């Protein structure tokens, strides 16, 4: 079948039964987000509490395996349960969409039971296949088959940025992306074959590889057209409503405010409808394409035409949309009145703004402090003679050309080195000199304590004895990736404000830290809300893109750490300093787009 005909058939099927499709997707999302995901979080929390585990990160994997083997086993079992639930989710969607398309029994209870029954066909080998399958196929189909249960299966942004900055790694990433995309297309029919034709996992993989042998470009093109259609539909509505709001803003405030509330609700509903349509059409495209290769194994009775187009289904869809709209209007009123968000702190990462100096040096600190950041984040290492030097890297070569680590040189040797970056140069400073410069310019600091296995045993004690009073007097704060530093500071210097750095949000930690410094990629509103419920703050790092800044603001984080301080300050100003309703609508549209691309359907 030609691509044009296949897409026309898929879109036609959606519009013919849009009420049933939307009901199916809305119910699925409600079950996932209100029942299954919270339940998985609760079970994880119980496992951590019962086994006295304060947090989970790559930094304590070894400790978990050796010191908490029972908890490790429990977490692995939970991971398998989550994979099974993901399979059930996709089974529910595929069976439901296939049933609606072919006028089979579409009752949600029937579809649910069939999806649960499909779990009985899973074998251990299926889970072995799922892991690479989710890694390879799901990134390609991110606009279509994303599960909130897999929302944290992501590579942190800071890792990708570090790799992309290296030409060799960047080339490997590009080549790897092409290979993954090709493999994703070749294996895109695995789930339909497993769920609808009850094929075993590896048999389905072989069949998918065979069916897509001469259709790789066709699948890629069809998927691109479906995704692009969704983008165009969403963008067109966003621009149209923005232009309308610009006109409304010229009138009386009550008219502009009412228009903004309604326009935001329309935009939100439209975005969800488009996302649902894209998902359904993508799956229908897979099903129609598969039917050309092999008849689907289905013994379901077909319903008569009158029942398949029942007005009741569409009224149910309308009712769910109205309920969603009512909640959305309430949210919009609060958002437009500024009741939902608090102004985040703007924090300069490593004391620079848009490459205006050498990171972690005094000239950059002085220059950046003139822009009035709430804090300047900077890094310290212990030296060979048990002093403290301002340096981020564990090796000096990138900045100074010296292939040594900070612990291998004395403070005097280190402060005689010149660091070079972005066309600037400056001496490597001691922490004492950097702290004195910050005090002189009335600049508060967020001090990251870097640790290595070579640090002295009493490093933290000496730090507390030497700097506690000054840091408290200056209202400075501390954070660290090393949990022993966090626990040690809270025990021996409890008045200091301490934040624990987490590079990955697997589950909410249970610590005595005042705050969490969270890498932005896996940070979500659930983490922020839990932290606020525990009277703990959340700082997002490192957020350099304007869209990501908007996303963090909407998550209501307490602070944002960035390399582009002036851009962040301008973004915060646009959100909080009396923005027009049209501007807020545009910001909201951008956030909706980010939410859909990250969380899926």
Coordinates of C-alpha atoms in Angstrom, one line a residue:
X1 CA 0.0 0.0 0.0
X2 CA 1.3 3.5 -0.9
X3 CA 2.3 5.8 1.9
X4 CA -0.3 8.4 0.9
X5 CA -3.1 5.8 0.9
X6 CA -1.9 4.3 4.2
X7 CA -1.8 7.6 6.0
X8 CA -5.2 8.6 4.5
X9 CA -6.7 5.4 5.8
X10 CA -5.1 5.8 9.3
X11 CA -6.3 9.4 9.7
X12 CA -9.7 8.5 8.3
X13 CA -10.1 5.7 10.9
X14 CA -9.2 8.1 13.7
X15 CA -11.8 10.8 12.7
X16 CA -14.4 8.1 12.2
X17 CA -14.2 6.8 15.8
X18 CA -12.5 9.8 17.5
X19 CA -14.7 9.6 20.6
X20 CA -13.8 5.9 21.3
X21 CA -10.1 6.5 20.7
X22 CA -10.0 9.5 23.0
X23 CA -11.9 7.7 25.8
X24 CA -9.5 4.9 25.6
X25 CA -6.4 7.1 25.8
X26 CA -7.9 9.3 28.6
X27 CA -8.8 6.3 30.7
X28 CA -5.3 4.8 30.2
X29 CA -3.6 8.1 31.2
X30 CA -5.8 8.4 34.3
X31 CA -5.0 4.8 35.4
X32 CA -1.3 5.3 34.8
X33 CA -0.9 8.7 36.4
X34 CA -3.4 8.4 39.3
X35 CA -3.0 4.7 40.2
X36 CA 0.0 2.8 38.8
X37 CA 2.7 5.4 38.9
X38 CA 1.9 6.6 42.5
X39 CA 1.7 2.9 43.5
X40 CA 5.2 2.2 42.1
X41 CA 6.6 5.3 43.9
X42 CA 5.0 4.2 47.1
X43 CA 6.5 0.7 46.9
X44 CA 9.9 2.1 46.2
X45 CA 9.6 4.4 49.2
X46 CA 8.6 1.5 51.4
X47 CA 11.6 -0.5 50.2
X48 CA 14.0 2.4 51.0
X49 CA 12.5 3.0 54.4
X50 CA 12.4 -0.6 55.5
X51 CA 16.0 -1.1 54.4
X52 CA 17.3 2.2 55.8
X53 CA 18.4 3.5 52.4
X54 CA 18.6 7.3 52.2
X55 CA 18.9 7.6 48.5
X56 CA 19.5 5.7 45.2
X57 CA 22.1 7.0 42.7
X58 CA 25.0 5.7 40.7
X59 CA 27.3 6.8 43.5
X60 CA 26.0 4.2 45.9
X61 CA 25.3 1.2 43.7
X62 CA 28.3 -0.7 45.1
X63 CA 27.1 0.0 48.7
X64 CA 23.6 -1.2 47.8
X65 CA 24.8 -4.5 46.3
X66 CA 27.2 -5.3 49.1
X67 CA 25.4 -3.8 52.1
X68 CA 21.8 -4.1 51.1
X69 CA 21.5 -7.3 49.0
X70 CA 17.8 -7.9 50.0
X71 CA 16.9 -4.4 49.0
X72 CA 18.8 -4.7 45.7
X73 CA 16.8 -7.9 44.9
X74 CA 13.5 -6.2 45.8
X75 CA 14.3 -3.2 43.6
X76 CA 15.2 -5.6 40.7
X77 CA 11.9 -7.4 41.1
X78 CA 10.2 -4.0 41.1
X79 CA 12.0 -3.1 37.9
X80 CA 10.7 -6.3 36.3
X81 CA 7.2 -5.5 37.5
X82 CA 7.4 -2.1 35.9
X83 CA 8.5 -3.6 32.6
X84 CA 5.5 -5.9 32.7
X85 CA 3.3 -3.0 33.4
X86 CA 4.8 -1.1 30.4
X87 CA 4.0 -4.2 28.3
X88 CA 0.4 -4.2 29.7
X89 CA 0.1 -0.5 28.9
X90 CA 1.1 -1.0 25.3
X91 CA -1.1 -4.1 25.1
X92 CA -4.1 -2.1 26.3
X93 CA -3.5 0.6 23.7
X94 CA -2.8 -1.8 20.8
X95 CA -5.8 -4.1 21.6
X96 CA -8.1 -1.1 22.2
X97 CA -7.1 0.8 19.1
X98 CA -7.2 -2.4 17.0
X99 CA -10.6 -3.3 18.4
X100 CA -12.1 0.1 17.7
X101 CA -10.7 0.1 14.2
X102 CA -12.2 -3.2 13.3
X103 CA -15.5 -2.8 15.3
X104 CA -14.6 -5.5 17.8
X105 CA -15.8 -5.5 21.4
X106 CA -14.3 -2.2 22.7
X107 CA -15.5 -2.4 26.3
X108 CA -12.7 -1.2 28.6
X109 CA -13.1 -4.1 30.9
X110 CA -12.8 -6.5 28.0
X111 CA -9.7 -4.7 26.6
X112 CA -8.1 -4.7 30.1
X113 CA -8.6 -8.4 30.6
X114 CA -7.2 -9.1 27.2
X115 CA -4.2 -7.0 28.0
X116 CA -3.7 -8.8 31.3
X117 CA -4.0 -12.1 29.5
X118 CA -1.3 -11.1 27.1
X119 CA 1.1 -11.0 30.0
X120 CA 0.8 -14.7 30.3
X121 CA 2.7 -15.1 27.0
X122 CA 5.7 -13.4 28.5
X123 CA 8.8 -15.4 29.3
X124 CA 12.1 -14.4 30.9
X125 CA 13.5 -14.1 27.4
X126 CA 10.9 -11.4 26.8
X127 CA 12.4 -9.3 29.6
X128 CA 15.9 -9.8 28.1
X129 CA 14.5 -8.4 24.8
X130 CA 12.6 -5.6 26.4
X131 CA 15.6 -3.8 27.9
X132 CA 17.4 -3.2 24.5
X133 CA 14.0 -2.8 22.8
X134 CA 13.1 0.1 25.1
X135 CA 16.5 1.6 24.7
X136 CA 16.5 1.4 20.9
X137 CA 12.9 1.7 19.7
X138 CA 11.4 4.1 22.2
X139 CA 13.7 7.0 21.6
X140 CA 12.7 6.8 17.9
X141 CA 9.0 6.7 18.7
X142 CA 9.2 9.3 21.5
X143 CA 6.3 11.2 20.0
X144 CA 4.1 8.1 20.0
X145 CA 4.8 5.3 22.4
X146 CA 6.2 6.9 25.6
X147 CA 5.2 5.6 29.0
X148 CA 5.3 7.6 32.2
X149 CA 6.6 4.5 33.8
X150 CA 9.8 4.9 31.7
X151 CA 10.0 8.7 32.1
X152 CA 13.3 8.4 34.0
X153 CA 15.0 6.2 31.4
X154 CA 17.0 9.0 30.0
X155 CA 20.6 10.0 29.6
X156 CA 21.2 13.2 31.7
X157 CA 21.7 16.3 29.7
X158 CA 25.1 17.1 31.2
X159 CA 26.5 13.8 30.0
X160 CA 25.3 14.4 26.5
X161 CA 26.7 17.9 26.5
X162 CA 30.1 16.7 27.7
X163 CA 30.2 14.1 25.0
X164 CA 28.9 16.5 22.3
X165 CA 31.7 19.0 23.1
X166 CA 34.3 16.4 22.1
X167 CA 34.4 16.1 18.3
X168 CA 35.2 12.4 18.4
X169 CA 32.4 11.5 20.8
X170 CA 30.0 13.9 18.9
X171 CA 30.7 11.9 15.7
X172 CA 30.1 8.6 17.5
X173 CA 26.8 10.0 18.9
X174 CA 25.7 11.0 15.4
X175 CA 26.6 7.6 13.9
X176 CA 25.1 5.8 16.9
X177 CA 21.9 7.8 16.4
X178 CA 21.6 6.7 12.8
X179 CA 22.2 3.1 13.7
X180 CA 19.6 3.3 16.5
X181 CA 17.1 4.9 14.2
X182 CA 17.6 2.2 11.6
X183 CA 17.2 -0.6 14.2
X184 CA 14.2 1.1 15.7
X185 CA 12.4 1.1 12.3
X186 CA 13.3 -2.6 11.7
X187 CA 12.0 -3.7 15.1
X188 CA 9.0 -1.3 15.2
X189 CA 6.5 -4.1 14.6
X190 CA 7.7 -6.3 17.5
X191 CA 5.0 -5.3 20.0
X192 CA 2.1 -5.6 17.6
X193 CA 3.2 -9.1 16.7
X194 CA 3.7 -10.1 20.3
X195 CA 0.4 -8.7 21.5
X196 CA -1.9 -9.2 18.5
X197 CA -0.5 -12.4 17.0
X198 CA 0.8 -13.8 20.3
X199 CA 4.3 -14.4 18.9
X200 CA 7.2 -15.0 21.3
X201 CA 9.6 -12.1 21.7
X202 CA 12.5 -13.3 19.5
X203 CA 10.1 -14.7 16.9
X204 CA 8.4 -11.3 16.8
X205 CA 11.8 -9.6 16.4
X206 CA 12.7 -11.9 13.5
X207 CA 9.3 -11.3 11.9
X208 CA 9.6 -7.5 12.3
X209 CA 13.0 -7.5 10.7
X210 CA 11.6 -9.5 7.8
X211 CA 8.5 -7.4 7.3
X212 CA 10.4 -4.1 7.2
X213 CA 13.3 -5.3 5.0
X214 CA 12.3 -3.3 2.0
X215 CA 10.2 -0.7 3.7
X216 CA 12.7 1.1 6.0
X217 CA 12.4 4.5 4.3
X218 CA 8.6 4.1 4.0
X219 CA 8.3 3.6 7.8
X220 CA 10.6 6.5 8.5
X221 CA 8.7 8.8 6.1
X222 CA 5.3 7.8 7.4
X223 CA 6.4 8.4 11.0
X224 CA 7.9 11.7 10.1
X225 CA 4.7 12.9 8.4
X226 CA 2.5 11.9 11.4
X227 CA 4.9 13.6 13.8
X228 CA 5.1 16.7 11.6
X229 CA 1.3 16.9 11.3
X230 CA 1.1 17.0 15.1
X231 CA 3.7 19.8 15.4
X232 CA 2.0 21.9 12.7
X233 CA -1.4 21.5 14.2
X234 CA -0.2 22.5 17.7
X235 CA 1.9 25.3 16.4
X236 CA -0.9 26.7 14.3
X237 CA -3.3 26.8 17.2
X238 CA -0.6 28.4 19.5
X239 CA 0.1 31.2 17.0
X240 CA -3.6 31.8 16.3
X241 CA -4.5 32.0 20.0
X242 CA -1.5 34.2 20.7
X243 CA -2.5 36.7 18.0
X244 CA -6.0 36.7 19.3
X245 CA -4.8 37.4 22.8
X246 CA -2.7 40.3 21.6
X247 CA -5.9 41.9 20.4
X248 CA -7.8 41.1 23.6
X249 CA -4.9 42.6 25.7
X250 CA -5.7 46.0 24.1
X251 CA -9.1 46.1 25.6
X252 CA -10.4 46.2 29.2
X253 CA -8.5 44.0 31.7
X254 CA -11.5 41.8 32.5
X255 CA -11.9 41.0 28.8
X256 CA -8.2 40.3 28.4
X257 CA -8.1 38.1 31.6
X258 CA -11.2 36.1 30.6
X259 CA -9.8 35.6 27.1
X260 CA -6.5 34.4 28.5
X261 CA -8.2 31.9 30.7
X262 CA -10.3 30.5 27.8
X263 CA -7.5 30.6 25.4
X264 CA -5.2 28.6 27.7
X265 CA -7.9 26.0 28.3
X266 CA -8.5 25.7 24.5
X267 CA -4.7 25.4 23.9
X268 CA -4.3 22.8 26.6
X269 CA -7.2 20.6 25.3
X270 CA -6.1 21.0 21.7
X271 CA -2.6 19.9 22.6
X272 CA -3.9 16.8 24.4
X273 CA -6.2 16.0 21.4
X274 CA -3.4 16.4 18.9
X275 CA -1.1 14.2 21.0
X276 CA -3.9 11.6 21.2
X277 CA -4.5 11.7 17.5
X278 CA -0.8 11.4 16.7
X279 CA -0.5 8.3 19.0
X280 CA -3.6 6.6 17.5
X281 CA -2.7 7.4 13.9
X282 CA 0.9 6.0 14.5
X283 CA -0.5 2.8 15.9
X284 CA -3.1 2.5 13.1
X285 CA -0.3 3.0 10.6
X286 CA 1.6 0.1 12.2
X287 CA -1.5 -2.1 12.2
X288 CA -2.5 -1.3 8.6
X289 CA 1.0 -1.9 7.4
X290 CA 1.2 -5.2 9.3
X291 CA -2.0 -6.4 7.9
X292 CA -0.5 -6.2 4.4
X293 CA 2.2 -8.7 5.6
X294 CA 0.3 -11.1 7.9
X295 CA -3.4 -11.4 9.0
X296 CA -3.8 -10.4 12.6
X297 CA -4.8 -13.2 14.9
X298 CA -8.2 -12.1 16.2
X299 CA -11.3 -14.1 16.9
X300 CA -13.3 -11.1 18.3
X301 CA -16.8 -10.7 16.9
X302 CA -17.5 -7.6 14.9
X303 CA -20.1 -5.2 16.2
X304 CA -22.8 -3.7 14.0
X305 CA -22.2 -0.2 12.5
X306 CA -24.7 1.5 14.8
X307 CA -23.0 0.2 17.9
X308 CA -19.5 1.0 16.6
X309 CA -20.5 4.7 16.2
X310 CA -22.5 4.9 19.4
X311 CA -23.2 8.4 20.5
X312 CA -22.7 7.3 24.1
X313 CA -19.0 6.8 23.5
X314 CA -18.7 10.3 22.1
X315 CA -20.7 11.8 24.9
X316 CA -18.4 10.0 27.4
X317 CA -15.4 11.6 25.6
X318 CA -17.1 15.0 25.7
X319 CA -17.8 14.5 29.4
X320 CA -14.2 13.7 30.1
X321 CA -13.0 16.7 28.1
X322 CA -15.4 18.9 30.0
X323 CA -14.1 17.6 33.4
X324 CA -10.5 18.2 32.2
X325 CA -11.5 21.7 31.0
X326 CA -13.0 22.6 34.4
X327 CA -9.8 21.7 36.1
X328 CA -7.8 23.4 33.5
X329 CA -9.8 26.7 33.9
X330 CA -9.2 26.6 37.6
X331 CA -5.4 26.1 37.1
X332 CA -5.4 28.9 34.5
X333 CA -7.0 31.4 36.8
X334 CA -4.5 30.7 39.5
X335 CA -1.6 30.7 37.0
X336 CA -2.5 34.0 35.4
X337 CA -3.0 35.6 38.9
X338 CA 0.5 34.4 39.8
X339 CA -0.6 32.1 42.6
X340 CA 1.0 28.9 41.2
X341 CA 4.6 29.8 40.9
X342 CA 7.3 31.4 43.1
X343 CA 10.2 33.4 41.7
X344 CA 13.3 31.1 41.6
X345 CA 16.8 32.2 42.6
X346 CA 19.2 32.9 39.7
X347 CA 22.5 31.2 40.3
X348 CA 25.6 31.6 38.2
X349 CA 27.3 28.2 37.5
X350 CA 31.0 28.3 38.3
X351 CA 30.8 32.1 38.6
X352 CA 30.4 32.9 34.9
X353 CA 27.8 34.3 32.5
X354 CA 27.9 33.3 28.8
X355 CA 31.6 32.7 28.8
X356 CA 32.5 36.1 30.3
X357 CA 35.6 34.7 32.0
X358 CA 37.4 31.6 33.2
X359 CA 35.3 29.5 35.4
X360 CA 36.0 29.5 39.1
X361 CA 38.4 32.5 39.0
X362 CA 38.2 35.8 40.8
X363 CA 38.0 38.1 37.7
X364 CA 35.0 36.1 36.4
X365 CA 33.4 36.3 39.9
X366 CA 33.9 40.1 40.1
X367 CA 32.4 40.6 36.6
X368 CA 29.5 38.3 37.2
X369 CA 28.7 39.7 40.6
X370 CA 27.8 43.0 38.9
X371 CA 24.8 41.2 37.4
X372 CA 23.5 40.5 40.9
X373 CA 23.0 36.8 40.9
X374 CA 21.4 35.4 44.0
X375 CA 24.4 33.0 44.4
X376 CA 27.5 32.2 42.6
X377 CA 28.1 28.5 42.5
X378 CA 31.7 27.4 42.6
X379 CA 33.9 24.3 43.4
X380 CA 36.7 23.5 45.8
X381 CA 39.2 20.6 46.1
X382 CA 41.6 19.7 48.9
X383 CA 45.2 20.2 48.0
X384 CA 48.3 18.2 48.8
X385 CA 49.0 20.3 51.8
X386 CA 45.4 20.1 53.1
X387 CA 44.3 23.5 51.9
X388 CA 41.5 24.3 49.6
X389 CA 41.7 25.5 46.0
X390 CA 38.9 26.7 43.7
X391 CA 38.7 24.2 40.9
X392 CA 36.0 22.0 39.3
X393 CA 37.9 19.4 37.4
X394 CA 39.7 16.5 39.0
X395 CA 42.5 17.0 36.5
X396 CA 44.1 20.4 35.8
X397 CA 45.0 19.8 32.1
X398 CA 41.9 21.1 30.4
X399 CA 42.3 24.6 32.0
X400 CA 46.0 24.9 32.9
X401 CA 47.7 22.4 30.6
X402 CA 49.2 20.6 33.7
X403 CA 48.4 16.9 33.8
X404 CA 48.0 16.7 37.5
X405 CA 45.1 16.5 40.0
X406 CA 44.6 19.1 42.7
X407 CA 45.5 16.7 45.5
X408 CA 49.0 16.2 43.8
X409 CA 50.0 19.8 44.2
X410 CA 50.3 22.2 47.1
X411 CA 48.2 25.3 47.3
X412 CA 51.2 27.5 46.5
X413 CA 51.9 25.5 43.4
X414 CA 48.3 25.6 42.3
X415 CA 47.8 29.3 42.7
X416 CA 50.9 29.9 40.5
X417 CA 49.1 28.2 37.6
X418 CA 47.2 30.2 34.9
X419 CA 43.8 28.9 33.8
X420 CA 42.7 29.7 30.2
X421 CA 39.2 29.4 28.8
X422 CA 37.0 31.1 26.1
X423 CA 39.7 33.6 25.2
X424 CA 40.3 34.6 28.9
X425 CA 43.0 33.8 31.4
X426 CA 43.3 34.1 35.1
X427 CA 45.2 32.7 38.1
X428 CA 43.9 29.6 39.9
X429 CA 42.6 31.0 43.2
X430 CA 42.7 29.7 46.7
X431 CA 39.3 29.3 48.4
X432 CA 40.4 31.9 51.0
X433 CA 41.1 34.5 48.2
X434 CA 37.9 33.7 46.4
X435 CA 35.8 33.9 49.6
X436 CA 37.4 37.3 50.4
X437 CA 36.6 38.6 46.9
X438 CA 33.0 37.5 47.3
X439 CA 32.8 39.2 50.7
X440 CA 34.2 42.4 49.2
X441 CA 31.6 42.5 46.5
X442 CA 28.8 41.3 48.8
X443 CA 28.3 38.2 46.6
X444 CA 26.8 35.1 48.3
X445 CA 28.3 31.7 47.3
X446 CA 27.0 28.2 46.8
X447 CA 30.1 26.2 47.5
X448 CA 30.4 22.7 46.0
X449 CA 32.8 20.5 48.0
X450 CA 34.4 18.1 45.6
X451 CA 35.9 14.9 47.1
X452 CA 38.2 12.1 45.9
X453 CA 39.5 8.9 47.5
X454 CA 42.8 10.9 48.1
X455 CA 41.3 13.4 50.5
X456 CA 42.6 13.4 54.1
X457 CA 40.4 11.8 56.7
X458 CA 39.9 15.0 58.6
X459 CA 39.2 17.2 55.5
X460 CA 35.6 18.0 56.4
X461 CA 36.5 18.8 60.0
X462 CA 39.2 21.2 59.0
X463 CA 36.8 22.8 56.5
X464 CA 34.2 23.3 59.2
X465 CA 36.7 24.7 61.7
X466 CA 38.1 27.1 59.2
X467 CA 35.1 28.4 57.3
X468 CA 31.8 27.7 59.2
X469 CA 31.6 31.1 60.9
X470 CA 32.4 33.0 57.8
X471 CA 29.9 31.1 55.6
X472 CA 27.2 31.6 58.2
X473 CA 27.9 35.3 58.5
X474 CA 27.9 35.7 54.7
X475 CA 24.7 33.6 54.3
X476 CA 26.6 31.3 51.9
X477 CA 25.4 27.8 51.2
X478 CA 27.1 24.4 50.5
X479 CA 26.3 21.5 48.3
X480 CA 28.1 18.3 47.4
X481 CA 27.7 15.1 45.4
X482 CA 29.2 13.1 48.3
X483 CA 26.6 12.1 50.8
X484 CA 29.2 11.7 53.5
X485 CA 29.9 15.4 53.2
X486 CA 26.1 16.1 53.5
X487 CA 25.7 13.9 56.6
X488 CA 28.9 15.1 58.2
X489 CA 28.0 18.8 57.8
X490 CA 24.5 18.3 59.2
X491 CA 25.9 16.4 62.2
X492 CA 28.9 18.7 63.0
X493 CA 27.7 22.0 61.6
X494 CA 23.9 21.8 61.6
X495 CA 23.4 25.6 61.1
X496 CA 25.0 25.5 57.7
X497 CA 22.6 25.4 54.7
X498 CA 23.4 22.2 52.9
X499 CA 22.1 20.8 49.6
X500 CA 22.7 17.3 48.3
X501 CA 23.5 17.0 44.6
X502 CA 21.6 14.3 42.7
X503 CA 22.6 13.7 39.1
X504 CA 19.6 11.4 38.5
X505 CA 16.1 11.3 40.0
X506 CA 15.3 7.6 40.5
X507 CA 13.3 8.1 43.6
X508 CA 12.9 10.8 46.2
X509 CA 15.7 10.6 48.8
X510 CA 15.2 10.6 52.6
X511 CA 18.0 12.8 54.0
X512 CA 18.4 15.7 56.4
X513 CA 19.7 18.0 53.7
X514 CA 18.1 21.5 53.5
X515 CA 17.8 21.2 49.8
X516 CA 18.5 19.1 46.7
X517 CA 20.5 20.2 43.7
X518 CA 19.0 18.1 40.9
X519 CA 20.2 17.6 37.4
X520 CA 17.4 18.9 35.1
X521 CA 16.8 15.9 32.8
X522 CA 14.8 13.7 35.2
X523 CA 13.5 16.4 37.5
X524 CA 9.7 16.5 37.7
X525 CA 6.9 18.1 39.6
X526 CA 6.5 15.1 41.8
X527 CA 10.0 15.5 43.1
X528 CA 9.6 19.2 43.7
X529 CA 6.3 18.8 45.5
X530 CA 7.6 16.1 47.7
X531 CA 10.6 18.2 48.6
X532 CA 8.4 21.2 49.4
X533 CA 6.2 18.9 51.6
X534 CA 9.4 18.0 53.5
X535 CA 10.3 21.7 53.8
X536 CA 13.3 21.1 51.5
X537 CA 14.2 23.3 48.5
X538 CA 15.1 22.2 45.0
X539 CA 17.8 23.8 42.8
X540 CA 17.9 22.7 39.1
X541 CA 21.3 22.4 37.3
X542 CA 22.7 23.1 34.8
X543 CA 19.9 24.9 32.8
X544 CA 21.2 26.8 29.8
X545 CA 18.4 26.7 27.3
X546 CA 15.5 29.1 27.5
X547 CA 12.9 26.4 27.0
X548 CA 14.4 24.4 29.8
X549 CA 14.4 27.5 32.0
X550 CA 10.7 27.9 31.4
X551 CA 10.2 24.2 32.2
X552 CA 12.0 24.6 35.5
X553 CA 10.0 27.7 36.4
X554 CA 6.8 25.8 35.8
X555 CA 8.0 23.0 38.0
X556 CA 8.3 25.7 40.7
X557 CA 11.9 25.0 41.6
X558 CA 13.5 27.3 44.2
X559 CA 16.6 28.0 42.2
X560 CA 18.1 27.6 38.8
X561 CA 21.9 27.1 38.2
X562 CA 23.0 28.3 34.7
X563 CA 26.0 29.2 32.6
X564 CA 23.8 31.9 30.9
X565 CA 22.9 34.1 33.9
X566 CA 21.6 37.1 31.9
X567 CA 19.3 34.9 29.8
X568 CA 17.9 33.3 33.0
X569 CA 17.3 36.6 34.6
X570 CA 15.5 37.9 31.5
X571 CA 13.4 34.7 31.4
X572 CA 12.5 35.1 35.1
X573 CA 11.6 38.8 34.4
X574 CA 9.3 37.8 31.5
X575 CA 7.5 35.4 33.8
X576 CA 7.1 37.5 36.9
X577 CA 7.5 41.2 36.2
X578 CA 3.9 42.0 35.0
X579 CA 4.0 40.0 31.7
X580 CA 1.1 40.6 29.3
X581 CA -1.5 37.8 29.0
X582 CA -0.3 37.2 25.5
X583 CA 3.2 36.6 26.7
X584 CA 2.1 34.2 29.4
X585 CA 0.0 32.3 26.8
X586 CA 3.1 32.0 24.6
X587 CA 5.2 30.8 27.6
X588 CA 2.5 28.3 28.5
X589 CA 2.4 27.0 24.9
X590 CA 6.1 26.4 25.0
X591 CA 5.8 24.6 28.3
X592 CA 3.0 22.4 27.0
X593 CA 5.2 21.4 24.0
X594 CA 8.1 20.5 26.4
X595 CA 5.8 18.5 28.6
X596 CA 4.4 16.4 25.7
X597 CA 7.9 15.8 24.2
X598 CA 9.3 14.6 27.5
X599 CA 6.3 12.8 29.0
X600 CA 4.6 11.4 25.9
X601 CA 1.0 10.4 25.9

